[in-house]
GROMACS .gro file of C-alpha atoms in nm:
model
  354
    1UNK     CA    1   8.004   6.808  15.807
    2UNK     CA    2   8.270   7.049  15.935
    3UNK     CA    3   8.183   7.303  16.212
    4UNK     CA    4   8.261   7.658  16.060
    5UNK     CA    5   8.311   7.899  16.328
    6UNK     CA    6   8.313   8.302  16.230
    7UNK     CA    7   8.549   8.513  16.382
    8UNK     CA    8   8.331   8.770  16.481
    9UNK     CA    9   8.122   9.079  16.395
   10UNK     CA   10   8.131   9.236  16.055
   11UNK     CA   11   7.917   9.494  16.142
   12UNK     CA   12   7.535   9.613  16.255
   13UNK     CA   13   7.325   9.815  16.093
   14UNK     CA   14   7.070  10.009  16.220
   15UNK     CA   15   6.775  10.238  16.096
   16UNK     CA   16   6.779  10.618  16.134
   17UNK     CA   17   6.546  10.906  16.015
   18UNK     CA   18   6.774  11.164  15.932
   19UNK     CA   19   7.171  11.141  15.834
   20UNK     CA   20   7.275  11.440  15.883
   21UNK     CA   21   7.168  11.405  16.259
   22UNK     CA   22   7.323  11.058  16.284
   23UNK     CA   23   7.653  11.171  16.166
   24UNK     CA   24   7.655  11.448  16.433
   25UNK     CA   25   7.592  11.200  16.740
   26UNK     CA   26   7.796  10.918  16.594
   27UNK     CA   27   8.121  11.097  16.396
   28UNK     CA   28   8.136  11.437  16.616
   29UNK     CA   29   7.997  11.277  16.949
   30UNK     CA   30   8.097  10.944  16.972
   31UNK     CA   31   8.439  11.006  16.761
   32UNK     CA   32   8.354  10.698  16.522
   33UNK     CA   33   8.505  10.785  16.202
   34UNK     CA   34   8.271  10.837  15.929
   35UNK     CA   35   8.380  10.581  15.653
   36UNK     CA   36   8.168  10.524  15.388
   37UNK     CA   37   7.865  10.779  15.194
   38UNK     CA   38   7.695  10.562  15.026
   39UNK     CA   39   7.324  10.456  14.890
   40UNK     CA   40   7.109  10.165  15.005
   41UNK     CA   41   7.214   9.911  14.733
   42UNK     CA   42   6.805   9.792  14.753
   43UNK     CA   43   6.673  10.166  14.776
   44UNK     CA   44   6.863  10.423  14.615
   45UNK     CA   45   6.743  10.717  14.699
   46UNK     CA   46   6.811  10.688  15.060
   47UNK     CA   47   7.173  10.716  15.255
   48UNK     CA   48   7.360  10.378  15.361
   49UNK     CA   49   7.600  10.541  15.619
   50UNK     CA   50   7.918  10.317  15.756
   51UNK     CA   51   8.117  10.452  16.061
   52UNK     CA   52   8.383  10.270  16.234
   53UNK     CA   53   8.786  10.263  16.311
   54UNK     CA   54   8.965  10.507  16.064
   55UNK     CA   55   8.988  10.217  15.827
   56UNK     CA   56   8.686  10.056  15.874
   57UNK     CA   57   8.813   9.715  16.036
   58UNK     CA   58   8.552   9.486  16.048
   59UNK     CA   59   8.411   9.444  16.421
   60UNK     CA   60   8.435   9.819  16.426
   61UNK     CA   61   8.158   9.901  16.188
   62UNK     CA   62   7.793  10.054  16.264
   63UNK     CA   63   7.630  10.128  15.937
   64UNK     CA   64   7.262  10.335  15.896
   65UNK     CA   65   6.998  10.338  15.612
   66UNK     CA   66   6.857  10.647  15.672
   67UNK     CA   67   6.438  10.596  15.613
   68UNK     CA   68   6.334  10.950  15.639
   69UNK     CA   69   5.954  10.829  15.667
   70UNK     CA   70   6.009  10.512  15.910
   71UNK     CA   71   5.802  10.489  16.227
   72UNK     CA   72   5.983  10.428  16.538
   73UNK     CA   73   6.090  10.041  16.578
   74UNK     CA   74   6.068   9.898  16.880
   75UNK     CA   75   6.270   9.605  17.099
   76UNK     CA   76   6.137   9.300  17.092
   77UNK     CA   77   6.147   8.956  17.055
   78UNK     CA   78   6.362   8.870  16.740
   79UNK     CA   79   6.539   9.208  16.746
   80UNK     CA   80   6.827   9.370  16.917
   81UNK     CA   81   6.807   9.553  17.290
   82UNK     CA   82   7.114   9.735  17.258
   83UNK     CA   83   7.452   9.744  17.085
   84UNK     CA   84   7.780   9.797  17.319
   85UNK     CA   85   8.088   9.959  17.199
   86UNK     CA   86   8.390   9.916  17.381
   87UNK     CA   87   8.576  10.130  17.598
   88UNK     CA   88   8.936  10.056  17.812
   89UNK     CA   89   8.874  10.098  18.171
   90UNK     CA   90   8.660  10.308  18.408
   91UNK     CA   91   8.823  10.582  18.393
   92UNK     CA   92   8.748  10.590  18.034
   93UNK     CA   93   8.389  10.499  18.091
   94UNK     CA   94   8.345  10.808  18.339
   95UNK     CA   95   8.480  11.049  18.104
   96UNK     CA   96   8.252  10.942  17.795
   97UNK     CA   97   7.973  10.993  18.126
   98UNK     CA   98   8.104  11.343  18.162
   99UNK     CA   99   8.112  11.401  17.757
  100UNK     CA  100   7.799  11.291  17.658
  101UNK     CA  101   7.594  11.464  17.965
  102UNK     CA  102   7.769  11.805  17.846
  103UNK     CA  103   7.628  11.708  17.503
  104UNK     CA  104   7.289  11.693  17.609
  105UNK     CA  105   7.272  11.282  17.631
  106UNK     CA  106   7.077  11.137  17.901
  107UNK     CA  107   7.361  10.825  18.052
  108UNK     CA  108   7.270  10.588  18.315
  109UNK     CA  109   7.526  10.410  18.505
  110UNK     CA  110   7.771  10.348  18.544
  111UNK     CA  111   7.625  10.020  18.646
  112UNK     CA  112   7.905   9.710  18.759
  113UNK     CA  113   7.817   9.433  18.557
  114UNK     CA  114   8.100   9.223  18.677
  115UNK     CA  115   8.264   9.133  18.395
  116UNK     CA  116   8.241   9.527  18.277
  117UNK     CA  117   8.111   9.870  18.339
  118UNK     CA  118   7.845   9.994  18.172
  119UNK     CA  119   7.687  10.312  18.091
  120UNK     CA  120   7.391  10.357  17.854
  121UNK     CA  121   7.209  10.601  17.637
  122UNK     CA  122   6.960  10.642  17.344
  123UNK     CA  123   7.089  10.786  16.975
  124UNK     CA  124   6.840  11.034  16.811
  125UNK     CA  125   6.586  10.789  16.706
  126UNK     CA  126   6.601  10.571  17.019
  127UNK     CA  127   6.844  10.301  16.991
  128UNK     CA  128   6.991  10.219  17.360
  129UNK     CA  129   7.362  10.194  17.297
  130UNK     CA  130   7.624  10.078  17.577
  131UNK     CA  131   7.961  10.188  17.660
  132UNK     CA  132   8.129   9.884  17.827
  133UNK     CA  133   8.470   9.852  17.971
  134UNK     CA  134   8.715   9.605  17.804
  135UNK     CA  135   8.747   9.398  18.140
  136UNK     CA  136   8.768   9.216  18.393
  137UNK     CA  137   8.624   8.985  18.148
  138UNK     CA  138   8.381   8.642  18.173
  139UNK     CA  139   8.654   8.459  18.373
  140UNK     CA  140   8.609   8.632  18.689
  141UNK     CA  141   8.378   8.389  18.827
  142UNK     CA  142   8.425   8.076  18.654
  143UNK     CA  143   8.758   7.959  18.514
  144UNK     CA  144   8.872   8.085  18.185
  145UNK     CA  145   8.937   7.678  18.072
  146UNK     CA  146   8.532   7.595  18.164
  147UNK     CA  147   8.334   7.923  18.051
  148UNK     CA  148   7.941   7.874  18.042
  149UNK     CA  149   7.878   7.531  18.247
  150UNK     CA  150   7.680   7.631  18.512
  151UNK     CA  151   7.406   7.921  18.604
  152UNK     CA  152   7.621   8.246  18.766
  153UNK     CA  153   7.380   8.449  19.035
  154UNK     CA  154   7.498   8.778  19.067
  155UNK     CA  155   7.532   8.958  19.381
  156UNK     CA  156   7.221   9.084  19.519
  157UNK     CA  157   7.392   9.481  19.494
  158UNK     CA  158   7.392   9.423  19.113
  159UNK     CA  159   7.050   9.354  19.057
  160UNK     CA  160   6.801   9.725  19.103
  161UNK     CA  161   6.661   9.627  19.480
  162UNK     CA  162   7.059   9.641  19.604
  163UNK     CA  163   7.222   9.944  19.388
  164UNK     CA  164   7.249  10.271  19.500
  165UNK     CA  165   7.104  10.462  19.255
  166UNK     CA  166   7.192  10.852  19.340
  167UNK     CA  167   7.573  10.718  19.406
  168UNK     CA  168   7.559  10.572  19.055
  169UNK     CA  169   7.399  10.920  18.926
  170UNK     CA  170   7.643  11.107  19.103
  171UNK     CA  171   7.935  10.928  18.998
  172UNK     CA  172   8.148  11.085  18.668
  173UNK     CA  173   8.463  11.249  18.574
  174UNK     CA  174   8.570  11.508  18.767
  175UNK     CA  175   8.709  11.748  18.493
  176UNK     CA  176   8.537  11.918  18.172
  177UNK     CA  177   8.625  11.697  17.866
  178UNK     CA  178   8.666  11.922  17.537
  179UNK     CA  179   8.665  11.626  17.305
  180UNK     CA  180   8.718  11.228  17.264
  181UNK     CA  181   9.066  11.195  17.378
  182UNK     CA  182   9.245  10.903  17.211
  183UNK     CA  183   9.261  10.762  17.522
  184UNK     CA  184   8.870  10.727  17.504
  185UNK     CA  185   8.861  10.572  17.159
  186UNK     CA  186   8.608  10.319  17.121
  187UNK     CA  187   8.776   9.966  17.027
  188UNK     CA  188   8.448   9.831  16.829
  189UNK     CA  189   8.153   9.582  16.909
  190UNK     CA  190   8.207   9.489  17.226
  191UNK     CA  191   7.878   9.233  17.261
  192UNK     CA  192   7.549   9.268  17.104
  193UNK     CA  193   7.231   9.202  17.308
  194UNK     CA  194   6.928   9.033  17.167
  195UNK     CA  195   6.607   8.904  17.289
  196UNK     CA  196   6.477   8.539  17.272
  197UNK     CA  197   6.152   8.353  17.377
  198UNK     CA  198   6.348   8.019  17.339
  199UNK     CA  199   6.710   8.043  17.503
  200UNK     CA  200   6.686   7.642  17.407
  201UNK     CA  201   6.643   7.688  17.056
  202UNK     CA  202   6.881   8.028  17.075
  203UNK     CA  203   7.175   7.781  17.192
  204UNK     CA  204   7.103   7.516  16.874
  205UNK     CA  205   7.131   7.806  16.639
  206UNK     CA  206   7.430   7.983  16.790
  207UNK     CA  207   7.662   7.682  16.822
  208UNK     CA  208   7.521   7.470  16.556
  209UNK     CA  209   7.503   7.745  16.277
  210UNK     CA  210   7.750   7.967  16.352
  211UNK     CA  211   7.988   7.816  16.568
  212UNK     CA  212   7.964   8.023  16.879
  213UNK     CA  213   8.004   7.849  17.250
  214UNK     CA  214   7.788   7.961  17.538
  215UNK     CA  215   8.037   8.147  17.727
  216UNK     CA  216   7.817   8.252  18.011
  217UNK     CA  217   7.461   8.151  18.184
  218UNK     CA  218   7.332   8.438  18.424
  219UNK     CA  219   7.069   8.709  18.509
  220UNK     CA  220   6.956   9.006  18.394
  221UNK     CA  221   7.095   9.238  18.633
  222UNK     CA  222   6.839   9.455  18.544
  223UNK     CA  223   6.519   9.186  18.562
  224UNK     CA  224   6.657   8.888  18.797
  225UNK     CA  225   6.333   8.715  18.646
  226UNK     CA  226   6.519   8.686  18.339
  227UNK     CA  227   6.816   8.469  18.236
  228UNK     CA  228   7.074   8.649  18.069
  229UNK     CA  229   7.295   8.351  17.836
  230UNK     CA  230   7.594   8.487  17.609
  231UNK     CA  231   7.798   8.323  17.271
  232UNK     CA  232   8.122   8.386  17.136
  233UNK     CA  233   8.374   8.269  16.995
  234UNK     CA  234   8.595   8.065  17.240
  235UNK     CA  235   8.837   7.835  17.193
  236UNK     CA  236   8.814   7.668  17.556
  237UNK     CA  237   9.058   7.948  17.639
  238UNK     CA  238   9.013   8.301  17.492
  239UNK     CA  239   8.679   8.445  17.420
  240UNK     CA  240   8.772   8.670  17.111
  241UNK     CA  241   8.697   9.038  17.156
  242UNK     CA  242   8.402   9.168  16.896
  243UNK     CA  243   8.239   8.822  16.872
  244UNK     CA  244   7.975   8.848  17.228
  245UNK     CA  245   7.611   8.781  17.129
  246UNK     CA  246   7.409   8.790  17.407
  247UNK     CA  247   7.025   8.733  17.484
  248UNK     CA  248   6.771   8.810  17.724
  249UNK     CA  249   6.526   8.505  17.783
  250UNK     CA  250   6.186   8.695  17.749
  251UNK     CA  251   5.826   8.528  17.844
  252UNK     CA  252   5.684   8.381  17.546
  253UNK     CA  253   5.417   8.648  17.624
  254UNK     CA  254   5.654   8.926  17.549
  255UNK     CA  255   5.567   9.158  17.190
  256UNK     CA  256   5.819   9.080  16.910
  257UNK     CA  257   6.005   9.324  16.810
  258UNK     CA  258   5.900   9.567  16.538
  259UNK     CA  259   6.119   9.734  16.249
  260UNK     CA  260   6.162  10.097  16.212
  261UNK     CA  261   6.377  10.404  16.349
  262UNK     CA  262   6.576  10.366  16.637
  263UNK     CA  263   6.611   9.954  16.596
  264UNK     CA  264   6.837   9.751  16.478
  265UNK     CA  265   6.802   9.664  16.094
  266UNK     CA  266   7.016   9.305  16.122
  267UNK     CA  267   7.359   9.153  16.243
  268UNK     CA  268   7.664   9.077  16.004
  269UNK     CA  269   7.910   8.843  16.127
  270UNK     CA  270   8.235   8.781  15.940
  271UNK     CA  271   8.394   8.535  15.676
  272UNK     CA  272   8.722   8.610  15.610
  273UNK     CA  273   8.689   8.583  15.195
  274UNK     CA  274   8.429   8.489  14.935
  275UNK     CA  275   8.556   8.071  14.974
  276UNK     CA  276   8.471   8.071  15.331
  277UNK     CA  277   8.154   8.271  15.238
  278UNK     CA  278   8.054   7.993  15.018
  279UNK     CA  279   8.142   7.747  15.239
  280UNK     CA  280   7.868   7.920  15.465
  281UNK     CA  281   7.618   7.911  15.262
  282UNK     CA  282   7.669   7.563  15.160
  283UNK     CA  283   7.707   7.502  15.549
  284UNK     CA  284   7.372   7.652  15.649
  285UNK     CA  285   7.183   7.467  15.345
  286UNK     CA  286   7.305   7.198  15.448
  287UNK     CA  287   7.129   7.183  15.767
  288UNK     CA  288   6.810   7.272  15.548
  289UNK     CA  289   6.802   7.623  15.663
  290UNK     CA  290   6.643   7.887  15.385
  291UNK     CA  291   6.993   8.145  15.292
  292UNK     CA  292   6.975   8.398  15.000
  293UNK     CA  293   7.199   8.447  14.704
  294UNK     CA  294   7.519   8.564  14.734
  295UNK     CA  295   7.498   8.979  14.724
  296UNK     CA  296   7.747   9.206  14.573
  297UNK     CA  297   7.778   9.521  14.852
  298UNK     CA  298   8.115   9.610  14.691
  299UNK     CA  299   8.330   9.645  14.991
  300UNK     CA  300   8.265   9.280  15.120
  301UNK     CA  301   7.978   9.082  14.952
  302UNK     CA  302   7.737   8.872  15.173
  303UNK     CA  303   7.391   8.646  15.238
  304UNK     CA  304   7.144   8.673  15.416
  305UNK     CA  305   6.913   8.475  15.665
  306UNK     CA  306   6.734   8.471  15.977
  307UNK     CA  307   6.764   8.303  16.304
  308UNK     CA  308   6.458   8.087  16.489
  309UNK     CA  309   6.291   8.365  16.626
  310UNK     CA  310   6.314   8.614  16.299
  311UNK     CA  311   6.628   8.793  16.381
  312UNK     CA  312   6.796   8.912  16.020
  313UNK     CA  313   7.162   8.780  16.023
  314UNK     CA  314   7.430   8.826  15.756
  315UNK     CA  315   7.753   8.697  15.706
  316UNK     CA  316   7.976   8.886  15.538
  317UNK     CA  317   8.338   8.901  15.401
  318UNK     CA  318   8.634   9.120  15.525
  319UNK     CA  319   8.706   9.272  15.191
  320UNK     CA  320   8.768   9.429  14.956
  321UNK     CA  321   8.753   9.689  15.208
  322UNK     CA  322   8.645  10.057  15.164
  323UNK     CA  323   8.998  10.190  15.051
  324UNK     CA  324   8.861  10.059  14.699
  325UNK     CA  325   8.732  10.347  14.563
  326UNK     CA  326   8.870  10.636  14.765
  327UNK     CA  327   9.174  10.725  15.034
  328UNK     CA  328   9.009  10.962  15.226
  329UNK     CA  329   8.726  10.754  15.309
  330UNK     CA  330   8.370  10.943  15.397
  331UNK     CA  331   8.444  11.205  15.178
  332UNK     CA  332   8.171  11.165  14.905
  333UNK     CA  333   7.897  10.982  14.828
  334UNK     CA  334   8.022  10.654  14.671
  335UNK     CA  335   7.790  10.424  14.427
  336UNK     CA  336   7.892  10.091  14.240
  337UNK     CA  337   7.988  10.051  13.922
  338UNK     CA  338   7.649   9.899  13.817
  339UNK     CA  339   7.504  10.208  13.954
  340UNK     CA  340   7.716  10.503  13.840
  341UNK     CA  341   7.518  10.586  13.498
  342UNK     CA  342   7.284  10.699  13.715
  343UNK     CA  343   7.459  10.902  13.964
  344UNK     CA  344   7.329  11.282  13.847
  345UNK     CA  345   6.975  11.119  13.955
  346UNK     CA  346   7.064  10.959  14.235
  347UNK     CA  347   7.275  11.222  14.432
  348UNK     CA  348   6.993  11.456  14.314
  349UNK     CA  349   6.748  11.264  14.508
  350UNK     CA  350   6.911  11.239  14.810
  351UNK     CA  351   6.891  11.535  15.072
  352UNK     CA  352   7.235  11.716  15.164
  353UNK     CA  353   7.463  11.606  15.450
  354UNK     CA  354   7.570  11.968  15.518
   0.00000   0.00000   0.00000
């Protein structure tokens, strides 16, 4: 059987309680552009919100079904810690610091991770996301031709016991920032972090089923008792940007994580049209692993499946794209053609965005 390798992220989507406060923090805070109104395909009388690049590239995408009556989800094992976006340099990093704190967001770091900068914060419902820094990258300890052969110890100043923690607090951009400059524009999914009880059985699944290479064996800089292990796609050279899963080895003690508000609903990674989409499926049942149907989600259709320790995972395909139905995309709510007979009762139901 041919190894199939995706590309990347397609997308992750997330849970919120309320849209209209989730397109505040993510279109007029975080300057994602708001590309798609729609309606949870499964549930229509709730918002299915896409933001992303102006176009909606996949690998750019963060998408919401707003539950107005969910409970607050929590981390766990078989969910997601916390999704990074990506940001060029420190500079960049310190002035999203400065713009966020003016807009009332708690941000720790920045924090040197070695192969990027971070600094982290919660949305409205509790989701820790991560601005990281596009470099210096995974090769700055091991060579870029032999990525993810042996265990990488941080230095001791990385982990909490060596930082200096009011430097860190202290440290941000010097000047008032009025708005995202384009300079500060977000470049997508920079890695996704997850949580695992079985880094062993983590590894099978990554490489086996999707095609991913470990890429790096560490710590949690934040919990040395932890190993820290990342996937991507790499091709013994390059490690392509937007395609970084990453996992936190948890005790097999630790809760598992629980659906709701403020977690992460599941993962989409990418196949580039509906043949290679097939060939996934085939792919996956062919190693006896359970896969839905094939969905129709309009602008890309998709399965669905889950990973060894519950994790949903989708893979999805590039297009059509959301230029289908409208050019300025975001600018009304948009329903499929199997649903628009209904679309006086469904726009009724749902509660207004402004």
């Amino acid at each position: 059987m041919t190894q199939l390798t995706t590309a990347g992220f397609h997308h992750v989507t997330l849970v919120c309680r309320d849209a209209r406060q989730t397109i505040r923090f993510y279109r007029d805070i975080l300057g994602l552009s708001l590309v798609k109104v729609t309606v949870n395909f499964d549930r229509t009388d709730t918002y299915h919100l896409y933001f992303g690049d102006p176009a909606g590239t996949p690998g750019t995408l963060l998408t919401f079904f707003e539950w107005p009556e969910a409970k607050r989800g929590r981390y766990g094992v078989g969910g997601i810690h916390h999704v990074a976006l990506g940001t060029r340099d420190d500079d960049t990093l310190l002035m999203w610091k400065r713009w966020l704190t003016e807009n009332g967001v708690r941000v720790t770091g920045p924090y040197d991770r070695g192969y990027f900068t971070s600094i982290y914060f919660t949305d409205p419902d509790g989701q820790v996301i991560e601005i990281a820094t596009d470099g210096p990258g995974l090769q700055i300890d091991e060579p870029a031709n032999a990525l993810g052969r042996n265990l990488m110890i941080p230095p001791e100043s990385r982990f909490p016991e060596g930082r200096d923690e009011a430097a860190i607090r202290a440290k941000t951009w010097t000047e008032p920032i009025d708005a995202p400059t384009e300079a500060m524009r977000l470049h997508g999914i920079h890695h996704v972090t997850g949580m695992t009880d079985d880094l062993d059985a983590a590894h099978d699944f990554y490489t086996r089923l999707l095609g991913l290479r470990l890429v790096k064996m560490s710590l949690n800089q934040d919990d040395p008792d932890t190993r820290h292990y990342f996937w991507a796609n790499y091709d013994q050279e390059t490690v392509a940007y937007g395609s970084d899963f990453t996992l936190f080895g948890w005790r097999d003690t630790s809760p598992r994580a629980r659906e709701g508000a403020g977690q992460t609903h599941h993962v989409a990674w990418r196949a580039v049209d509906e043949d290679e989409l097939h060939s996934w499926r085939e792919y996956l049942l062919g190693f006896g692993h359970e896969v839905t149907d094939v969905r129709d989600r309009k602008y890309f259709k998709s399965f669905y499946f889950r990973t060894h320790d519950g994790l949903l995972v989708e893979i999805a395909t590039d297009g059509p794209s959301f230029g289908i139905d409208e050019t300025e995309l975001g600018s009304a709510v948009q329903l499929p053609d199997w649903l628009e007979d209904r679309r006086d009762e469904i726009v009724s139901s749902l509660r207004p965005l402004i």
